[in-house]
mmCIF file of C-alpha atoms and ligand atoms in Angstrom:
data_model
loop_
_atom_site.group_PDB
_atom_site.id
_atom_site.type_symbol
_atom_site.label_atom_id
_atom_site.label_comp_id
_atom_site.label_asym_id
_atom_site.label_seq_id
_atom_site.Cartn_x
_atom_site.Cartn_y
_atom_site.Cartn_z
ATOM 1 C CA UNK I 107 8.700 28.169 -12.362
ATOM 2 C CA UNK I 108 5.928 27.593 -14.319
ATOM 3 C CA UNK I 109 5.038 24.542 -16.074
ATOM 4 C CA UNK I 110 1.393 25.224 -16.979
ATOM 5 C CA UNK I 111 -1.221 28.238 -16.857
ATOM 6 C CA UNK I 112 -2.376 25.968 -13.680
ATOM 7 C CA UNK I 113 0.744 24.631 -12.250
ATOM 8 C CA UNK I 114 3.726 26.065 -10.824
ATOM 9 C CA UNK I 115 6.810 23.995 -9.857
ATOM 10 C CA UNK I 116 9.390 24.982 -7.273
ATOM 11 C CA UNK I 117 12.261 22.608 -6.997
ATOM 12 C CA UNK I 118 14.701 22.585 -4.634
ATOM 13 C CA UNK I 119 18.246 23.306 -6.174
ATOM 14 C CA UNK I 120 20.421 24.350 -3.075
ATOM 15 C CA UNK I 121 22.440 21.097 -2.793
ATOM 16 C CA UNK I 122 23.115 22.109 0.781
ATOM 17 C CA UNK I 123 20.024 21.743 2.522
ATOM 18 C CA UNK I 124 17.577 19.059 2.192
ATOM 19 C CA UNK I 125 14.613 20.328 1.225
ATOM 20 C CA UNK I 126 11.229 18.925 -0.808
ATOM 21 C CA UNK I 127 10.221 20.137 -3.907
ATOM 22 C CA UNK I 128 6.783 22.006 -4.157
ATOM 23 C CA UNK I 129 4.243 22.453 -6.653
ATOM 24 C CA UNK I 130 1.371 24.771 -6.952
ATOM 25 C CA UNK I 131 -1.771 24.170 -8.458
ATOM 26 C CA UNK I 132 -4.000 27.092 -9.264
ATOM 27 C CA UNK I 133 -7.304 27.055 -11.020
ATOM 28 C CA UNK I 134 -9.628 29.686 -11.481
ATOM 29 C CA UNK I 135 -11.433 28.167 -8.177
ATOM 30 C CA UNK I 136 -8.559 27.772 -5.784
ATOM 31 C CA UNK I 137 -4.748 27.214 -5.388
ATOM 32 C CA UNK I 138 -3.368 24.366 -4.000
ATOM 33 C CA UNK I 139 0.097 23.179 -2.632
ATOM 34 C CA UNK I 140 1.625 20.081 -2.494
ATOM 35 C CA UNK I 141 4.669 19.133 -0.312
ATOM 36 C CA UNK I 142 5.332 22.626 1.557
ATOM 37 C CA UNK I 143 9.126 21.646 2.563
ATOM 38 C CA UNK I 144 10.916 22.793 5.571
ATOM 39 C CA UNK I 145 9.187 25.585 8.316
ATOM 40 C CA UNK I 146 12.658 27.281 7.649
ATOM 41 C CA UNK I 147 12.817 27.718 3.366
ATOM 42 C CA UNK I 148 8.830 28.947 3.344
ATOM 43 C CA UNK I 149 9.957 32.558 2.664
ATOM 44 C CA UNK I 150 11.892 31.448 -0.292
ATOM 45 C CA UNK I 151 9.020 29.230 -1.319
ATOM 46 C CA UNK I 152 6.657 32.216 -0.705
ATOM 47 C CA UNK I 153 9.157 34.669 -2.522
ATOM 48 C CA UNK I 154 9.066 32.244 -5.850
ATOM 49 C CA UNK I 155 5.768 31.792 -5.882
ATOM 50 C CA UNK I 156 5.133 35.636 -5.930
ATOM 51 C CA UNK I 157 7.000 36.084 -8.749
ATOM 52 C CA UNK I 158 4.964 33.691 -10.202
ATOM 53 C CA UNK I 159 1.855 35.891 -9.252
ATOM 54 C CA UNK I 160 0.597 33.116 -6.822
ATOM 55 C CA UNK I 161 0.083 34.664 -3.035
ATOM 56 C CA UNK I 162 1.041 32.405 -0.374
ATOM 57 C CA UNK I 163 -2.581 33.425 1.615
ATOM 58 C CA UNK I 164 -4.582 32.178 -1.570
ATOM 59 C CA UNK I 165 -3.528 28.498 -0.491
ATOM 60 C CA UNK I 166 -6.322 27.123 0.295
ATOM 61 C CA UNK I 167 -4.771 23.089 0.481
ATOM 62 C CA UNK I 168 -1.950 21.886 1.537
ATOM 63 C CA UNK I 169 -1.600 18.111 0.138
ATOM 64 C CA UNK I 170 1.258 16.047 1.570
ATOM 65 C CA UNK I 171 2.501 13.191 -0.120
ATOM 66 C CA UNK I 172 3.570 11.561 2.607
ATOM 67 C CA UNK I 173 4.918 12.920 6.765
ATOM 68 C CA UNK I 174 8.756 13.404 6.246
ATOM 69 C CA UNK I 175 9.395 16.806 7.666
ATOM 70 C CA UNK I 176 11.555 17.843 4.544
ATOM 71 C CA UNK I 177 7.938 17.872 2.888
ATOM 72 C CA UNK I 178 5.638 18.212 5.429
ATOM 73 C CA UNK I 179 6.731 20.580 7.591
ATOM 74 C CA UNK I 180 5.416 23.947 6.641
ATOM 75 C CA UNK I 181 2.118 22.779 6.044
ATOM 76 C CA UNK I 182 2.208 23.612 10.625
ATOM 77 C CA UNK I 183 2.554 27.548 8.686
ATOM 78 C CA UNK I 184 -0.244 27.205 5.802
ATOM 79 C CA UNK I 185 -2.680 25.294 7.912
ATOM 80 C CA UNK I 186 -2.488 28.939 10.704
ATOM 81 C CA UNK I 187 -3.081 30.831 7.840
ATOM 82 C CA UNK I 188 -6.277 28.981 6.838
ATOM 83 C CA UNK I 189 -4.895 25.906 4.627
ATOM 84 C CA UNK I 190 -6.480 22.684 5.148
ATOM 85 C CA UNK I 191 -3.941 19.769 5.331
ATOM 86 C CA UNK I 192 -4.391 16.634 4.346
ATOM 87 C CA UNK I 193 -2.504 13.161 4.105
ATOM 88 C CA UNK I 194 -3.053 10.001 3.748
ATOM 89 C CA UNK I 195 -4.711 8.269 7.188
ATOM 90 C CA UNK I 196 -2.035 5.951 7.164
ATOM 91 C CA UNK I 197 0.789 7.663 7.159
ATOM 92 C CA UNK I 198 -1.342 10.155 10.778
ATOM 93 C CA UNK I 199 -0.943 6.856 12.020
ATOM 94 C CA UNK I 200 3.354 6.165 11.241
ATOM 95 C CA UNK I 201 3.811 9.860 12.243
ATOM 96 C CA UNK I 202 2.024 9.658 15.710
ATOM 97 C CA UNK I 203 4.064 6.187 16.344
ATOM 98 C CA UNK I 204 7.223 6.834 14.664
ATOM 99 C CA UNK I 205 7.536 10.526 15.233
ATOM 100 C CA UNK I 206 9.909 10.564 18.179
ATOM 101 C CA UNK I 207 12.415 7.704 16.902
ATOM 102 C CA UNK I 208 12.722 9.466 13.500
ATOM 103 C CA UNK I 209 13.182 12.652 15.369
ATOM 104 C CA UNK I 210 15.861 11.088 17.378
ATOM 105 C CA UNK I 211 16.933 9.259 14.053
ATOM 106 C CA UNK I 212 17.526 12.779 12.186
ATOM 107 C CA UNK I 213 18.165 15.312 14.957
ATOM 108 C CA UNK I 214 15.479 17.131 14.418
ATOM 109 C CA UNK I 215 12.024 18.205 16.118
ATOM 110 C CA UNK I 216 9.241 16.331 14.323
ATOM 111 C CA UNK I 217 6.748 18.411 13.600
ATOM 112 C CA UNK I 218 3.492 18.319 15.098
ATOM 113 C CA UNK I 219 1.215 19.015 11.999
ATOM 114 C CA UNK I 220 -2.900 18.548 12.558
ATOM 115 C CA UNK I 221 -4.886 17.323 9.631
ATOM 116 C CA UNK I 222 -7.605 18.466 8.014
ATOM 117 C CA UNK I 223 -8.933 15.588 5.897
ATOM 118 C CA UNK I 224 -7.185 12.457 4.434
ATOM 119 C CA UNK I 225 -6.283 11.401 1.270
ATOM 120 C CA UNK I 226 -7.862 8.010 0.182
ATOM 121 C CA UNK I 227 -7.080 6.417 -2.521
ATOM 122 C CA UNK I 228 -9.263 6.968 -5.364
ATOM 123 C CA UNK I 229 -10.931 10.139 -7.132
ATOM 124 C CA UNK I 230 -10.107 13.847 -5.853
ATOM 125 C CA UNK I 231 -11.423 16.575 -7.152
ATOM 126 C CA UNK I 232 -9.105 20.209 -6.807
ATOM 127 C CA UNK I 233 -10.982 23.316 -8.187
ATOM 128 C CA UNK I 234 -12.631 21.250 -11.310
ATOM 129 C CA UNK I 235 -9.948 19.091 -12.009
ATOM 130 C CA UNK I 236 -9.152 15.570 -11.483
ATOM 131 C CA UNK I 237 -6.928 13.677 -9.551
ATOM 132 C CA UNK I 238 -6.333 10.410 -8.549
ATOM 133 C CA UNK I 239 -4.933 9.938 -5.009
ATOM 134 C CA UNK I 240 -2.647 6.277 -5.475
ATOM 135 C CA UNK I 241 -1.447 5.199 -2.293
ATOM 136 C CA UNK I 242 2.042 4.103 -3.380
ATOM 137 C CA UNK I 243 3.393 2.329 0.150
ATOM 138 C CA UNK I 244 7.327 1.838 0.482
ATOM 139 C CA UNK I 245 9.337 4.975 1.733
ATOM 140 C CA UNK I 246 6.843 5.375 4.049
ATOM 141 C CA UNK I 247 3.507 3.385 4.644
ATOM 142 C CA UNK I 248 1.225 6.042 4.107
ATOM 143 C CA UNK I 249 3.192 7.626 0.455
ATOM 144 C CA UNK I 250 0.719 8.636 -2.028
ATOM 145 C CA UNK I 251 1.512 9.714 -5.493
ATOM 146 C CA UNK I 252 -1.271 12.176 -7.096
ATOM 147 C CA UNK I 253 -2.263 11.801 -11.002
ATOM 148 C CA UNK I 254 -3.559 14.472 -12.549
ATOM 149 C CA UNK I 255 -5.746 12.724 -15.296
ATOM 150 C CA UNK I 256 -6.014 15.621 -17.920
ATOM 151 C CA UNK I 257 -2.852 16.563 -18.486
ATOM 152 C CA UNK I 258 -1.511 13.463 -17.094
ATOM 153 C CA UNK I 259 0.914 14.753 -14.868
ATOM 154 C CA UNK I 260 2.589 12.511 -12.148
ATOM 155 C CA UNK I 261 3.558 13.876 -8.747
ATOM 156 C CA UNK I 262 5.875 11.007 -7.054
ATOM 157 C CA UNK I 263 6.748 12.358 -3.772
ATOM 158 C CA UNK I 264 9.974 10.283 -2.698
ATOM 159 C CA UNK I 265 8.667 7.125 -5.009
ATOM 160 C CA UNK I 266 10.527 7.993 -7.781
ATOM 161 C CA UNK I 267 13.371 10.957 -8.982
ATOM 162 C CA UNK I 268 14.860 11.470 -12.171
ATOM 163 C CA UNK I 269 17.278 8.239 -12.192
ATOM 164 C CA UNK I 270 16.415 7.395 -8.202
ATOM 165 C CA UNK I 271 14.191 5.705 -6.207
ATOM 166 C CA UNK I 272 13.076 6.769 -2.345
ATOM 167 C CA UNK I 273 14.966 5.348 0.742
ATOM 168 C CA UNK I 274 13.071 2.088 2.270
ATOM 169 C CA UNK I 275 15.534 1.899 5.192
ATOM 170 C CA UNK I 276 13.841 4.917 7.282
ATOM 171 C CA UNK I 277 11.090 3.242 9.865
ATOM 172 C CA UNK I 278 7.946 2.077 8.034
ATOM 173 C CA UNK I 279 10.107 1.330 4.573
ATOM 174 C CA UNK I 280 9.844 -1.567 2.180
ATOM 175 C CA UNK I 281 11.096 -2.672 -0.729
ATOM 176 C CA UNK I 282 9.418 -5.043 -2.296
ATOM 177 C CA UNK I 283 6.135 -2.926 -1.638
ATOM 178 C CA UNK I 284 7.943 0.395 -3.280
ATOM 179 C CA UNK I 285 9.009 -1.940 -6.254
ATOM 180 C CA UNK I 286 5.194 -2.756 -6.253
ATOM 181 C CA UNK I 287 4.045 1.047 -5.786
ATOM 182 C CA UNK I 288 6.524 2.260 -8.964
ATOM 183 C CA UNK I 289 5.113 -0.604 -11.301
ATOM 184 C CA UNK I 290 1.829 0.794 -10.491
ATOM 185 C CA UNK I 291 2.418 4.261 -11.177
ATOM 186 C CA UNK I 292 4.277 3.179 -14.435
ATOM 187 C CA UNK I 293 1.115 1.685 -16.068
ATOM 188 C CA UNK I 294 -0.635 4.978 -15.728
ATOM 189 C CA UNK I 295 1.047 6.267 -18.904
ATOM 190 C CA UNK I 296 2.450 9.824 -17.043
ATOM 191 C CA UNK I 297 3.061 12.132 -19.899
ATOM 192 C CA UNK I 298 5.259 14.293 -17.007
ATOM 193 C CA UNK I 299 6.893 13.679 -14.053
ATOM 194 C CA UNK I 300 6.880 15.905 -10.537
ATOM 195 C CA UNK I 301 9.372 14.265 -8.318
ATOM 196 C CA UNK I 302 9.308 14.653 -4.410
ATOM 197 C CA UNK I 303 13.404 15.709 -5.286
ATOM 198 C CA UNK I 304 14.999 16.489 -8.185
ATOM 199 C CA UNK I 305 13.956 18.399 -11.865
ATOM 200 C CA UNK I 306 10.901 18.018 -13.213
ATOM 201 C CA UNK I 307 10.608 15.696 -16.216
ATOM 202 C CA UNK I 308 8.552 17.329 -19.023
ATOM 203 C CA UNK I 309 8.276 14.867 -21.658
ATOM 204 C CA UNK I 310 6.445 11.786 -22.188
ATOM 205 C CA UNK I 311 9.182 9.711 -23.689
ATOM 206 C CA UNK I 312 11.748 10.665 -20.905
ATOM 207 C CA UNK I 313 9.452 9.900 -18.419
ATOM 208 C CA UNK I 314 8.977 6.051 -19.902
ATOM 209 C CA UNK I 315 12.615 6.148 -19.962
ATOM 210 C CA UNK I 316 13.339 7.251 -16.346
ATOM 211 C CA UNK I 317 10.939 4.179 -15.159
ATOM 212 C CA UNK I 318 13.164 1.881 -17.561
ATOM 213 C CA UNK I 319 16.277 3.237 -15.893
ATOM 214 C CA UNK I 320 14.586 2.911 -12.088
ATOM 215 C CA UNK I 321 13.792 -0.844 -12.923
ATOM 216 C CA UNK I 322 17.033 -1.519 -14.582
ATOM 217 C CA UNK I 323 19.205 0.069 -11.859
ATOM 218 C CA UNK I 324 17.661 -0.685 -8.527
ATOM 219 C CA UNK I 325 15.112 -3.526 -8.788
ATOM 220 C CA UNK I 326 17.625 -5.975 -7.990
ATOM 221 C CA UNK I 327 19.083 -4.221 -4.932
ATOM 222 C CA UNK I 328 15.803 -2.860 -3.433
HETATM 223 ZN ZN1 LIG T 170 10.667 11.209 2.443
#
C-alpha cells in the first residue's frame, strides 16, 4: 500500500496469525525494510510489495525495531539475499540471553538472525534522507522507534498502536520505562504514525489524539 512516492506500508490484517507490520522505504538510492515479520508470510510480503513495483532483491536494509520474531524473523531471508541487518546493540544482547526462555515462552524456534550494524541512537542517514534512531526501552530493552524528520513520519514498532500500547510483561519489559519511551516520542510532533501492529495513522491531528488516548487509557495500569 502506498503511503508516499518513497514509502510503502504493508500491514498485517489476517487476524489469525500474528504477524508485524512492514514498511518499505525506497529512494532513488536504495530501498529499505523495516520489521520483515515472520520467515513463513515473506512470500505474501514479497507478493505486495511487487505490486507495488518494489522487488524484494532491491532490499538493500533490513532495520528491526526491536528482536521479537513476529518482526524480526525474515530479516534470517533478506540478510542471504544480500540485506544488511541491523538492530539496536542492546536488544543482540536480550536476544542472545533471552532467546531460549522466550522460545520456550512462545513455542517457537527463536531465530538465529546475524547483524550487520547497530542502530544507535541518534542521526541515520537512508538513501539521502533523515532519520533519527530513538531508542524507546520498555517492550523490550533494546526497542527503537525511527523518525523520519522530513515528512515527519513515526515508525513505533510495538511502543505504540492505534489505541494500544506494547506488552511489558515478556522478559526484558518495563513499564515505567515504556511510559517514559511514549512521552518521548510524543514531543517529536509525528505528523503520521507507522505502528509495529495495527493501521497506519495518516493524519497529524489523529496521531496527537491516539497519544492522548494511550496516556488516558493505560498510564495508570502500566
Ligand atoms: Zn514485540
Amino acid at each position: 500500500m502506498k503511503i508516499s512516492d518513497k514509502l510503502f506500508a504493508y500491514p498485517w490484517r489476517d487476524m489469525r496469525a500474528n504477524n508485524g507490520n512492514s514498511y518499505v522505504i525506497r529512494t532513488d538510492e536504495t530501498v529499505c525494510l523495516i520489521d520483515p515479520g515472520h520467515e513463513a508470510f515473506l512470500p505474501q510480503l514479497f507478493q505486495s510489495m511487487a505490486r507495488d513495483g518494489v522487488q524484494a532483491d532491491e532490499v538493500k536494509s533490513v532495520l528491526l525495531t526491536h528482536g521479537h520474531p513476529d518482526h524480526m524473523e525474515g530479516a534470517l531471508t533478506l540478510r542471504k539475499q544480500g540485506a544488511r541487518v541491523g538492530i539496536h546493540k542492546e536488544e543482540e544482547a536480550y536476544i542472545k540471553e533471552m532467546g531460549p526462555y522466550m522460545a520456550r515462552m512462545l513455542g517457537i524456534d527463536m531465530p538465529e538472525v546475524r547483524f550487520d550494524f547497530f542502530l544507535q541512537e541518534g542521526e541515520l542517514l537512508i538513501g539521502g534522507e533523515r532519520f533519527l534512531v530513538i531508542h524507546t526501552p520498555g517492550h523490550s530493552p533494546g526497542s527503537i522507534c525511527l523518525f523520519w524528520e522530513e515528512p515527519k513520519i513515526l515508525f513505533s514498532g510495538d511502543l505504540i498502536f492505534p489505541q494500544g500500547v506494547g506488552r511489558t510483561d515478556f522478559p526484558g519489559g518495563d513499564g515505567n520505562l515504556l511510559k517514559k519511551s511514549i512521552q518521548r516520542c510524543r514531543t517529536l510532533g509525528a505528523a503520521m504514525l507507522m505502528p509495529g501492529h495495527g493501521e497506519p495513522i495518516c493524519d497529524a491531528d489523529a496521531v496527537e489524539k491516539n497519544f492522548d488516548i494511550i496516556e488516558r487509557m493505560y498510564f495508570d495500569y502500566i
